[in-house]
Coordinates of C-alpha atoms in Angstrom, one line a residue:
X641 CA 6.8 3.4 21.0
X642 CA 5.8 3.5 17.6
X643 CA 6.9 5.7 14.9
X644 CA 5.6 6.8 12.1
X645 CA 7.6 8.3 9.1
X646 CA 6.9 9.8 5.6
X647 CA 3.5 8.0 5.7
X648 CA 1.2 8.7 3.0
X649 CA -1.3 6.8 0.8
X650 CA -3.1 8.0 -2.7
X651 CA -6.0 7.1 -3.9
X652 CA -5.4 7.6 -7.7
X653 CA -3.8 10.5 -8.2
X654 CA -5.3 12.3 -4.5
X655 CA -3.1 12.5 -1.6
X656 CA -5.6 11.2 1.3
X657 CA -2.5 10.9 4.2
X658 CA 0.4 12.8 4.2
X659 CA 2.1 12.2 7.9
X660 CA 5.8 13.4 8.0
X661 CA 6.4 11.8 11.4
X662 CA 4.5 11.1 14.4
X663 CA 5.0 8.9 17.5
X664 CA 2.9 6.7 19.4
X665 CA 3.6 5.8 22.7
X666 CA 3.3 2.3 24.1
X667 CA 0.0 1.7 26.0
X668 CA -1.7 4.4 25.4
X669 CA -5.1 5.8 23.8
X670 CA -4.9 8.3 20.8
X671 CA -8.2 9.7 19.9
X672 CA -8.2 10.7 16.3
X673 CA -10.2 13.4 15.4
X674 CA -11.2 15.4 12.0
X675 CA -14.1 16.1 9.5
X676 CA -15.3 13.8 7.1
X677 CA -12.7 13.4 4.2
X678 CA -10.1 14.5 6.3
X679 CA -8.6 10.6 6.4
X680 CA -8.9 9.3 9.6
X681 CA -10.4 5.8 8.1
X682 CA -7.4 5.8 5.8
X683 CA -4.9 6.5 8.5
X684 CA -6.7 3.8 10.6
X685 CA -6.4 1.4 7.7
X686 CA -3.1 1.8 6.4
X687 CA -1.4 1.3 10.3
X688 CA -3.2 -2.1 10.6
X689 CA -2.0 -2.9 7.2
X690 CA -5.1 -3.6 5.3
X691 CA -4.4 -0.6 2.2
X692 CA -1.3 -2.7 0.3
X693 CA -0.2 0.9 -1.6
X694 CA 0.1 2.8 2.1
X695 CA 3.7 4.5 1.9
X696 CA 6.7 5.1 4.6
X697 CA 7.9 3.9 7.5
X698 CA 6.5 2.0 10.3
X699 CA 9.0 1.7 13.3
X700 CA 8.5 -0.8 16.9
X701 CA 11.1 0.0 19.1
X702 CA 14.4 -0.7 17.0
X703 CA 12.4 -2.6 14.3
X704 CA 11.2 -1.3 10.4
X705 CA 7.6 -3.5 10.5
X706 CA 6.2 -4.5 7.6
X707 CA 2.6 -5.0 6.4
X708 CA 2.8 -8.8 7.2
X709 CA 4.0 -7.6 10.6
X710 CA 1.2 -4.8 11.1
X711 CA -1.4 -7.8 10.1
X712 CA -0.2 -9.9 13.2
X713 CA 0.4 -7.1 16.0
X714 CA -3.0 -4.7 15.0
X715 CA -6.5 -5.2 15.2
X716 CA -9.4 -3.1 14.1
X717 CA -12.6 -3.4 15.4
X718 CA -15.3 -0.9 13.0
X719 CA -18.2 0.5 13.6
X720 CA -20.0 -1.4 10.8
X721 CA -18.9 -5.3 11.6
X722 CA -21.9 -7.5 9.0
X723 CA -19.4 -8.0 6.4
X724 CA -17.1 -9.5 9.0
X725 CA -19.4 -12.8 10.1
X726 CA -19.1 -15.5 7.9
X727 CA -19.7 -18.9 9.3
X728 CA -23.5 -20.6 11.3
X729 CA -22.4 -20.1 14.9
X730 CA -21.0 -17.9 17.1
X731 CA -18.4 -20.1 18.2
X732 CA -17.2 -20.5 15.0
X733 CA -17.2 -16.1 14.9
X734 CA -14.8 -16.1 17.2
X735 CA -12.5 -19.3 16.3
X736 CA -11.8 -16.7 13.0
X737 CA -9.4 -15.0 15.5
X738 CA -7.2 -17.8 16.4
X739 CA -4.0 -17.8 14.2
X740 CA -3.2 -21.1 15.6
X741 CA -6.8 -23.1 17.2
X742 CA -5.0 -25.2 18.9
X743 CA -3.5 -22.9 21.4
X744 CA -7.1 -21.7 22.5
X745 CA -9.1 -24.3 24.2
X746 CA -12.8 -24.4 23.6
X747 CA -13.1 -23.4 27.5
X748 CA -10.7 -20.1 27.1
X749 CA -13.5 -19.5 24.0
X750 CA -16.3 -19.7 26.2
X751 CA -15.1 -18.1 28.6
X752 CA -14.4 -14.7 26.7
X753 CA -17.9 -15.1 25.4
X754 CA -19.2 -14.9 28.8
X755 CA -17.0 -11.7 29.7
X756 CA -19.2 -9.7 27.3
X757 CA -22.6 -11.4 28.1
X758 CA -23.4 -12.7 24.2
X759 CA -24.8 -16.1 23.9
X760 CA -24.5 -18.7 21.3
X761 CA -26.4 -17.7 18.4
X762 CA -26.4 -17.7 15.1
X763 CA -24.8 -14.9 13.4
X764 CA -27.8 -13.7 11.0
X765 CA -30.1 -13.5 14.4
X766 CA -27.7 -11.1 16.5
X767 CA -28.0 -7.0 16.3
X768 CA -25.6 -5.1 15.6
X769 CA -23.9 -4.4 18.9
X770 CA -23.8 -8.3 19.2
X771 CA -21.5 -8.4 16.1
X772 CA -19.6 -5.8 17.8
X773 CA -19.2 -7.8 20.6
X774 CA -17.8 -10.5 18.7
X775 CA -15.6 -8.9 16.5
X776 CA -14.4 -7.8 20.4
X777 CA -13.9 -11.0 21.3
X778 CA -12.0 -11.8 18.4
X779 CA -9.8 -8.9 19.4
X780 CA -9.2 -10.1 22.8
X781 CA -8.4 -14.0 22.0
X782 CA -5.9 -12.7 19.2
X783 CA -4.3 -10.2 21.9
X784 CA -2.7 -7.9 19.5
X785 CA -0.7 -5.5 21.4
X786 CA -2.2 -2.6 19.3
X787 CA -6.2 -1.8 19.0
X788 CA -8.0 0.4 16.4
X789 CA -11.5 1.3 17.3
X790 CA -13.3 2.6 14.6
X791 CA -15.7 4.6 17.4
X792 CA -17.4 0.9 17.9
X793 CA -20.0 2.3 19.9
X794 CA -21.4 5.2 17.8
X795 CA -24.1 3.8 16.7
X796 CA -26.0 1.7 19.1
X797 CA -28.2 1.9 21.4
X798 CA -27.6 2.5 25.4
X799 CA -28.1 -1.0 27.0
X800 CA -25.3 -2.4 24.0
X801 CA -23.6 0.3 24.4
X802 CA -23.2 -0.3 28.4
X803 CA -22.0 -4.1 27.5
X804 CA -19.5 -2.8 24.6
X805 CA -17.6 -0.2 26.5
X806 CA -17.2 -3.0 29.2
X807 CA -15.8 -5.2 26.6
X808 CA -13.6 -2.8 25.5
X809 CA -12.2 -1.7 28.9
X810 CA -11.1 -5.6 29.1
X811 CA -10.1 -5.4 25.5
X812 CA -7.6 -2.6 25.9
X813 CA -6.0 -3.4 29.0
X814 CA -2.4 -3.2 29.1
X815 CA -2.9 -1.8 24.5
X816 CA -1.7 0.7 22.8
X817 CA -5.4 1.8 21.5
X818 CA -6.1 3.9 18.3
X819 CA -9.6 5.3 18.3
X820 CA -11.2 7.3 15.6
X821 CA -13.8 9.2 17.8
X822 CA -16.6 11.3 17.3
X823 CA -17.8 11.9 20.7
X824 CA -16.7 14.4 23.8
X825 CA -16.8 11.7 26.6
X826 CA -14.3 9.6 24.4
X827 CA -11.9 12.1 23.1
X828 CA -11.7 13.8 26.7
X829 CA -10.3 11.2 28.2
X830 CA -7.5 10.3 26.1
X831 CA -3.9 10.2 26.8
X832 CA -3.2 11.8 23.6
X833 CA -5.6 13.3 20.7
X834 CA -4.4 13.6 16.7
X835 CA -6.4 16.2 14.9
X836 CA -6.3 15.0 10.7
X837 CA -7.4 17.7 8.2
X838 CA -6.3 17.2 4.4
X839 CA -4.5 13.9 5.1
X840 CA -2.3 15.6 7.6
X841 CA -2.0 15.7 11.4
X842 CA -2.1 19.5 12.1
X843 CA -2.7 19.4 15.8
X844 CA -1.4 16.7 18.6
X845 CA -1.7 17.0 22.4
X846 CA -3.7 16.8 25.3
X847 CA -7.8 17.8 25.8
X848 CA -6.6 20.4 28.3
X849 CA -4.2 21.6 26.0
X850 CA -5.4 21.7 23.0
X851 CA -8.2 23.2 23.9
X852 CA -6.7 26.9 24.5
X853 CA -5.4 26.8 21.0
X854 CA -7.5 28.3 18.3
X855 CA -7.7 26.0 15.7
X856 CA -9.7 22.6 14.5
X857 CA -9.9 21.1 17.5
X858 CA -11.2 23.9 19.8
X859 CA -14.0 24.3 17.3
X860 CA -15.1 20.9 17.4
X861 CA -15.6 21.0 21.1
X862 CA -17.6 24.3 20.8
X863 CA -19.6 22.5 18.5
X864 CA -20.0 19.6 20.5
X865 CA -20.7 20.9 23.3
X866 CA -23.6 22.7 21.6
X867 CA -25.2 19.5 20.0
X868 CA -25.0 18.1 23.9
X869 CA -27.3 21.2 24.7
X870 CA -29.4 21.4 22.1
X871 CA -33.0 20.9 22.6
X872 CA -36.4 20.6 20.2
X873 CA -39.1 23.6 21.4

């Protein structure tokens, strides 16, 4: 289980998350939902420990984490993913992972590259579901207990999409799994769904729930249900 407390983070003098308490349960997938602005980046961000300013408290079990600790138990895999590549060969993609190289052989490396079908290339040649797929394999070679998907397959196209949710499945096994989601299929199917507006979580529960409640989250699955059958004349 993990809690969170009085956790907030500005952005100047704006409030952008203001969450008096929440709790995650262990292994399971929270879809986070809300319009644009309404901070689910920021809330994504801030549990991962990348925003250095985020406020409150972060709890594992009987343990207060810090950001050092978020760093090493969280990893974020985004939907954007060509600022993360760096070095000339895939290989090397992935080794960026590896807290410690030598307790991945080169074999273990391969291996995970094979799981989602992406061959050795050089970085500046792949697409962008590619990069995805490494930045997935980074995930699953660092085997962070908790995974934040940043809606990783939003914005490719079907035959990448296919391989990445395929990845991900492996990726998530046995995770607690964040994902900010824009999609019916994906927010369906979740254990648990957070609904952000103004920074704070207004709504939490279940798809069948939730949706019998008047509120933010019944209208977004009126309206995208009729985006799904919309049609040009």
């Amino acid at each position: 289980m993990i809690e969170l407390k009085n956790f907030n983070f500005k952005y100047g003098k704006n409030q952008v998350l203001n969450i008096d308490e929440v709790k995650i349960p262990k292994n399971e997938i929270i879809a986070v939902i809300g319009k644009n602005g309404a901070g689910k980046s920021t809330f994504a961000n801030c549990l991962c420990g990348l925003k250095k300013s985020c406020k409150g408290e972060i709890i594992w079990g009987d343990n207060h984490l810090k950001r050092k600790d978020l760093l090493k138990k969280t990893y974020m895999v985004m939907q954007d993913v060509n600022h993360q590549l760096f070095t000339e060969s895939v290989l090397d993609e992935v080794l960026l992972s590896m807290d410690d190289e030598n307790i991945c052989v080169a074999e273990e490396i391969l291996t995970n590259l094979n799981l989602i079908h992406l061959k050795e290339m050089h970085p500046m040649a792949l697409s962008g579901g590619e990069k995805q797929r490494i930045s997935i394999a980074r995930a699953i070679l660092k085997d962070a207990p908790i995974i934040i998907l940043d809606e990783a397959t939003s914005s490719v196209d079907p035959e990448n999409e296919n391989l990445l949710m395929g990845a991900i499945a492996e990726l998530t096994k046995n995770k607690t799994v964040i994902m900010i989601a824009h999609r019916l299929k994906t927010v369906r199917n979740a254990d648990q769904i957070f609904v952000l507006s103004g920074g704070h979580i207004v709504q939490t529960g279940k798809h069948e729930d939730l949706i019998r409640q008047p509120g933010i989250y019944a209208d977004f699955i009126g309206i995208r249900k009729k985006a799904i059958g919309w049609k040009l004349k």
